[in-house]
PDB file of C-alpha atoms in Angstrom:
ATOM      1  CA  UNK A   1     -77.286 -16.062 -16.026  1.00 43.00           C
ATOM      2  CA  UNK A   2     -80.683 -15.880 -17.741  1.00 45.00           C
ATOM      3  CA  UNK A   3     -79.201 -17.102 -21.029  1.00 51.00           C
ATOM      4  CA  UNK A   4     -79.385 -20.731 -19.817  1.00 52.00           C
ATOM      5  CA  UNK A   5     -83.003 -20.427 -18.666  1.00 49.00           C
ATOM      6  CA  UNK A   6     -85.814 -21.616 -21.010  1.00 63.00           C
ATOM      7  CA  UNK A   7     -87.904 -18.846 -22.580  1.00 76.00           C
ATOM      8  CA  UNK A   8     -91.029 -19.543 -20.519  1.00 71.00           C
ATOM      9  CA  UNK A   9     -89.033 -19.122 -17.305  1.00 72.00           C
ATOM     10  CA  UNK A  10     -87.663 -15.800 -18.529  1.00 77.00           C
ATOM     11  CA  UNK A  11     -91.186 -14.782 -19.482  1.00 77.00           C
ATOM     12  CA  UNK A  12     -92.478 -15.758 -16.054  1.00 76.00           C
ATOM     13  CA  UNK A  13     -89.776 -13.717 -14.338  1.00 76.00           C
ATOM     14  CA  UNK A  14     -90.577 -10.761 -16.578  1.00 80.00           C
ATOM     15  CA  UNK A  15     -94.272 -11.077 -15.682  1.00 75.00           C
ATOM     16  CA  UNK A  16     -93.417 -11.178 -11.979  1.00 75.00           C
ATOM     17  CA  UNK A  17     -91.214  -8.096 -12.181  1.00 76.00           C
ATOM     18  CA  UNK A  18     -93.859  -6.238 -14.243  1.00 78.00           C
ATOM     19  CA  UNK A  19     -96.351  -7.060 -11.488  1.00 76.00           C
ATOM     20  CA  UNK A  20     -94.050  -5.527  -8.863  1.00 77.00           C
ATOM     21  CA  UNK A  21     -92.904  -8.859  -7.416  1.00 76.00           C
ATOM     22  CA  UNK A  22     -89.327  -8.925  -6.142  1.00 74.00           C
ATOM     23  CA  UNK A  23     -87.937 -12.198  -7.477  1.00 71.00           C
ATOM     24  CA  UNK A  24     -85.311 -12.508  -4.739  1.00 74.00           C
ATOM     25  CA  UNK A  25     -88.024 -12.490  -2.070  1.00 77.00           C
ATOM     26  CA  UNK A  26     -90.434 -15.156  -3.384  1.00 76.00           C
ATOM     27  CA  UNK A  27     -90.574 -18.822  -2.435  1.00 77.00           C
ATOM     28  CA  UNK A  28     -89.655 -21.583  -4.909  1.00 77.00           C
ATOM     29  CA  UNK A  29     -93.356 -22.491  -5.200  1.00 71.00           C
ATOM     30  CA  UNK A  30     -94.224 -18.910  -6.117  1.00 74.00           C
ATOM     31  CA  UNK A  31     -91.374 -18.870  -8.632  1.00 76.00           C
ATOM     32  CA  UNK A  32     -92.785 -22.043 -10.250  1.00 76.00           C
ATOM     33  CA  UNK A  33     -96.194 -20.379 -10.431  1.00 74.00           C
ATOM     34  CA  UNK A  34     -94.742 -17.362 -12.243  1.00 77.00           C
ATOM     35  CA  UNK A  35     -92.818 -19.672 -14.593  1.00 80.00           C
ATOM     36  CA  UNK A  36     -96.052 -21.555 -15.308  1.00 78.00           C
ATOM     37  CA  UNK A  37     -97.749 -18.246 -16.085  1.00 79.00           C
ATOM     38  CA  UNK A  38     -94.945 -17.528 -18.552  1.00 82.00           C
ATOM     39  CA  UNK A  39     -95.383 -20.942 -20.150  1.00 81.00           C
ATOM     40  CA  UNK A  40     -99.167 -20.467 -20.311  1.00 81.00           C
ATOM     41  CA  UNK A  41     -98.648 -17.065 -21.929  1.00 81.00           C
ATOM     42  CA  UNK A  42     -96.455 -18.657 -24.596  1.00 84.00           C
ATOM     43  CA  UNK A  43     -99.095 -21.328 -25.206  1.00 84.00           C
ATOM     44  CA  UNK A  44    -101.779 -18.663 -25.571  1.00 82.00           C
ATOM     45  CA  UNK A  45     -99.585 -16.702 -27.980  1.00 85.00           C
ATOM     46  CA  UNK A  46     -99.272 -19.885 -30.054  1.00 88.00           C
ATOM     47  CA  UNK A  47    -103.079 -20.273 -29.990  1.00 88.00           C
ATOM     48  CA  UNK A  48    -103.105 -23.382 -27.797  1.00 86.00           C
ATOM     49  CA  UNK A  49    -105.683 -22.758 -25.061  1.00 82.00           C
ATOM     50  CA  UNK A  50    -105.731 -26.415 -23.900  1.00 81.00           C
ATOM     51  CA  UNK A  51    -101.994 -26.335 -23.263  1.00 80.00           C
ATOM     52  CA  UNK A  52    -102.319 -23.070 -21.316  1.00 81.00           C
ATOM     53  CA  UNK A  53    -105.129 -24.512 -19.181  1.00 78.00           C
ATOM     54  CA  UNK A  54    -103.149 -27.711 -18.606  1.00 77.00           C
ATOM     55  CA  UNK A  55    -100.037 -25.806 -17.487  1.00 76.00           C
ATOM     56  CA  UNK A  56    -101.973 -23.608 -15.082  1.00 76.00           C
ATOM     57  CA  UNK A  57    -104.028 -26.571 -13.855  1.00 70.00           C
ATOM     58  CA  UNK A  58    -100.904 -28.488 -12.928  1.00 68.00           C
ATOM     59  CA  UNK A  59     -99.710 -25.689 -10.625  1.00 69.00           C
ATOM     60  CA  UNK A  60    -103.185 -24.926  -9.272  1.00 67.00           C
ATOM     61  CA  UNK A  61    -104.269 -26.201  -5.887  1.00 67.00           C
ATOM     62  CA  UNK A  62    -107.926 -26.500  -6.919  1.00 70.00           C
ATOM     63  CA  UNK A  63    -109.185 -30.079  -6.443  1.00 78.00           C
ATOM     64  CA  UNK A  64    -112.377 -31.688  -7.697  1.00 85.00           C
ATOM     65  CA  UNK A  65    -114.823 -33.408  -5.385  1.00 88.00           C
ATOM     66  CA  UNK A  66    -115.385 -37.130  -5.982  1.00 90.00           C
ATOM     67  CA  UNK A  67    -119.156 -36.802  -6.533  1.00 90.00           C
ATOM     68  CA  UNK A  68    -118.673 -34.148  -9.207  1.00 91.00           C
ATOM     69  CA  UNK A  69    -115.942 -36.216 -10.888  1.00 92.00           C
ATOM     70  CA  UNK A  70    -118.140 -39.341 -10.862  1.00 92.00           C
ATOM     71  CA  UNK A  71    -121.040 -37.378 -12.376  1.00 92.00           C
ATOM     72  CA  UNK A  72    -118.817 -36.141 -15.224  1.00 93.00           C
ATOM     73  CA  UNK A  73    -117.357 -39.626 -15.794  1.00 92.00           C
ATOM     74  CA  UNK A  74    -120.786 -41.274 -15.831  1.00 91.00           C
ATOM     75  CA  UNK A  75    -122.089 -38.668 -18.278  1.00 91.00           C
ATOM     76  CA  UNK A  76    -119.121 -39.198 -20.629  1.00 92.00           C
ATOM     77  CA  UNK A  77    -119.613 -42.975 -20.550  1.00 91.00           C
ATOM     78  CA  UNK A  78    -123.385 -42.814 -20.988  1.00 89.00           C
ATOM     79  CA  UNK A  79    -123.076 -40.493 -24.005  1.00 90.00           C
ATOM     80  CA  UNK A  80    -120.803 -43.025 -25.695  1.00 90.00           C
ATOM     81  CA  UNK A  81    -123.075 -45.945 -24.803  1.00 88.00           C
ATOM     82  CA  UNK A  82    -126.047 -44.070 -26.279  1.00 89.00           C
ATOM     83  CA  UNK A  83    -123.994 -43.544 -29.443  1.00 90.00           C
ATOM     84  CA  UNK A  84    -123.543 -47.321 -29.784  1.00 90.00           C
ATOM     85  CA  UNK A  85    -120.128 -47.844 -28.248  1.00 89.00           C
ATOM     86  CA  UNK A  86    -119.455 -51.326 -26.886  1.00 87.00           C
ATOM     87  CA  UNK A  87    -117.782 -52.196 -23.623  1.00 85.00           C
ATOM     88  CA  UNK A  88    -114.553 -53.028 -25.474  1.00 88.00           C
ATOM     89  CA  UNK A  89    -114.619 -49.718 -27.331  1.00 89.00           C
ATOM     90  CA  UNK A  90    -114.915 -47.849 -24.034  1.00 88.00           C
ATOM     91  CA  UNK A  91    -112.085 -49.786 -22.430  1.00 87.00           C
ATOM     92  CA  UNK A  92    -109.761 -49.525 -25.451  1.00 90.00           C
ATOM     93  CA  UNK A  93    -110.386 -45.859 -26.260  1.00 88.00           C
ATOM     94  CA  UNK A  94    -107.879 -43.093 -25.721  1.00 89.00           C
ATOM     95  CA  UNK A  95    -109.636 -39.780 -25.985  1.00 89.00           C
ATOM     96  CA  UNK A  96    -109.963 -36.580 -24.033  1.00 86.00           C
ATOM     97  CA  UNK A  97    -112.188 -33.553 -24.063  1.00 87.00           C
ATOM     98  CA  UNK A  98    -114.222 -31.025 -22.167  1.00 87.00           C
ATOM     99  CA  UNK A  99    -117.180 -32.332 -20.186  1.00 89.00           C
ATOM    100  CA  UNK A 100    -120.580 -31.567 -21.671  1.00 87.00           C
ATOM    101  CA  UNK A 101    -121.530 -29.731 -18.461  1.00 85.00           C
ATOM    102  CA  UNK A 102    -118.529 -27.428 -18.945  1.00 84.00           C
ATOM    103  CA  UNK A 103    -117.242 -27.942 -15.369  1.00 84.00           C
ATOM    104  CA  UNK A 104    -114.231 -30.112 -16.125  1.00 86.00           C
ATOM    105  CA  UNK A 105    -112.240 -32.273 -18.515  1.00 88.00           C
ATOM    106  CA  UNK A 106    -112.018 -36.043 -18.961  1.00 91.00           C
ATOM    107  CA  UNK A 107    -109.486 -38.475 -20.375  1.00 91.00           C
ATOM    108  CA  UNK A 108    -110.244 -42.062 -21.429  1.00 92.00           C
ATOM    109  CA  UNK A 109    -107.049 -44.132 -21.233  1.00 89.00           C
ATOM    110  CA  UNK A 110    -106.183 -47.804 -20.588  1.00 86.00           C
ATOM    111  CA  UNK A 111    -109.632 -48.820 -19.353  1.00 88.00           C
ATOM    112  CA  UNK A 112    -109.973 -45.855 -17.006  1.00 90.00           C
ATOM    113  CA  UNK A 113    -111.420 -42.374 -17.163  1.00 92.00           C
ATOM    114  CA  UNK A 114    -109.739 -39.473 -15.367  1.00 91.00           C
ATOM    115  CA  UNK A 115    -111.621 -36.279 -14.519  1.00 92.00           C
ATOM    116  CA  UNK A 116    -110.335 -32.915 -13.255  1.00 87.00           C
ATOM    117  CA  UNK A 117    -110.752 -29.169 -13.803  1.00 83.00           C
ATOM    118  CA  UNK A 118    -108.100 -28.819 -16.527  1.00 79.00           C
ATOM    119  CA  UNK A 119    -107.248 -30.718 -19.733  1.00 80.00           C
ATOM    120  CA  UNK A 120    -104.908 -33.702 -19.427  1.00 80.00           C
ATOM    121  CA  UNK A 121    -102.559 -35.500 -21.786  1.00 78.00           C
ATOM    122  CA  UNK A 122    -102.059 -38.449 -19.437  1.00 80.00           C
ATOM    123  CA  UNK A 123    -103.751 -39.578 -16.235  1.00 79.00           C
ATOM    124  CA  UNK A 124    -100.810 -38.487 -14.076  1.00 77.00           C
ATOM    125  CA  UNK A 125    -101.363 -34.867 -15.197  1.00 73.00           C
ATOM    126  CA  UNK A 126    -104.212 -34.543 -12.698  1.00 73.00           C
ATOM    127  CA  UNK A 127    -101.626 -35.054  -9.934  1.00 71.00           C
ATOM    128  CA  UNK A 128    -104.048 -35.636  -7.065  1.00 75.00           C
ATOM    129  CA  UNK A 129    -106.475 -32.854  -8.013  1.00 78.00           C
ATOM    130  CA  UNK A 130    -109.029 -35.068  -9.738  1.00 84.00           C
ATOM    131  CA  UNK A 131    -110.288 -38.639  -9.773  1.00 89.00           C
ATOM    132  CA  UNK A 132    -109.991 -41.608 -12.048  1.00 87.00           C
ATOM    133  CA  UNK A 133    -112.426 -44.496 -12.341  1.00 91.00           C
ATOM    134  CA  UNK A 134    -111.985 -47.960 -13.768  1.00 89.00           C
ATOM    135  CA  UNK A 135    -114.594 -48.049 -16.535  1.00 88.00           C
ATOM    136  CA  UNK A 136    -115.622 -51.705 -16.277  1.00 83.00           C
ATOM    137  CA  UNK A 137    -115.460 -52.003 -12.489  1.00 82.00           C
ATOM    138  CA  UNK A 138    -116.732 -48.567 -11.398  1.00 82.00           C
ATOM    139  CA  UNK A 139    -119.046 -47.316 -14.127  1.00 81.00           C
ATOM    140  CA  UNK A 140    -120.562 -50.225 -16.086  1.00 78.00           C
ATOM    141  CA  UNK A 141    -121.922 -52.391 -13.258  1.00 66.00           C
ATOM    142  CA  UNK A 142    -124.316 -51.803 -10.390  1.00 48.00           C
ATOM    143  CA  UNK A 143    -122.739 -50.325  -7.312  1.00 40.00           C
ATOM    144  CA  UNK A 144    -124.203 -49.689  -3.928  1.00 41.00           C
ATOM    145  CA  UNK A 145    -123.711 -46.089  -2.834  1.00 50.00           C
ATOM    146  CA  UNK A 146    -125.093 -46.717   0.636  1.00 49.00           C
ATOM    147  CA  UNK A 147    -126.680 -49.474   2.712  1.00 48.00           C
ATOM    148  CA  UNK A 148    -130.169 -48.868   1.275  1.00 46.00           C
ATOM    149  CA  UNK A 149    -129.465 -47.213  -2.088  1.00 44.00           C
ATOM    150  CA  UNK A 150    -128.794 -49.211  -5.242  1.00 42.00           C
ATOM    151  CA  UNK A 151    -127.683 -47.412  -8.370  1.00 50.00           C
ATOM    152  CA  UNK A 152    -129.014 -48.468 -11.721  1.00 51.00           C
ATOM    153  CA  UNK A 153    -126.364 -49.614 -14.171  1.00 50.00           C
ATOM    154  CA  UNK A 154    -125.414 -47.212 -16.933  1.00 50.00           C
ATOM    155  CA  UNK A 155    -124.820 -50.037 -19.382  1.00 49.00           C
ATOM    156  CA  UNK A 156    -127.591 -51.976 -21.034  1.00 49.00           C
ATOM    157  CA  UNK A 157    -128.239 -55.447 -19.591  1.00 46.00           C
ATOM    158  CA  UNK A 158    -126.407 -57.107 -22.514  1.00 47.00           C
ATOM    159  CA  UNK A 159    -123.145 -55.418 -21.545  1.00 47.00           C
ATOM    160  CA  UNK A 160    -123.521 -56.478 -17.911  1.00 47.00           C
ATOM    161  CA  UNK A 161    -123.336 -60.125 -18.938  1.00 47.00           C
ATOM    162  CA  UNK A 162    -119.655 -59.601 -19.774  1.00 49.00           C
ATOM    163  CA  UNK A 163    -118.743 -58.021 -16.428  1.00 47.00           C
TER     164      UNK A 163
END
């Protein structure tokens, strides 16, 4: 029966049984968690920490707050603007990495930036546990955060002319 199962699933079941978990008594969600642990273990054995974090992040229930996600997104955009990136470069870029603050990961893709607690390959990887922002609409122009508060734009005035 286990011959047809991918290696990471076998590994996850082995980890569960080594931990004293009776596989016939766990829910399907718990089984997926153990399989993810097996897949993460294989990624770690191959030296791919980002893949291990991504796998575990996708089965995690930990969600990021919108304010924290916006702070990370604004910081990522402002670092690139300070380095001389143009509006078009920001919108056209496809790049991901760990936030400078160390609290999360970001992904620039198709004019948006996604932010969550684990690395992503595509925006859908965050699966409701993070936030994405439209770069031009949400991060490069002035936005009101309340009836009396006005945020300063991140972009220099010259870039605002193209909004």
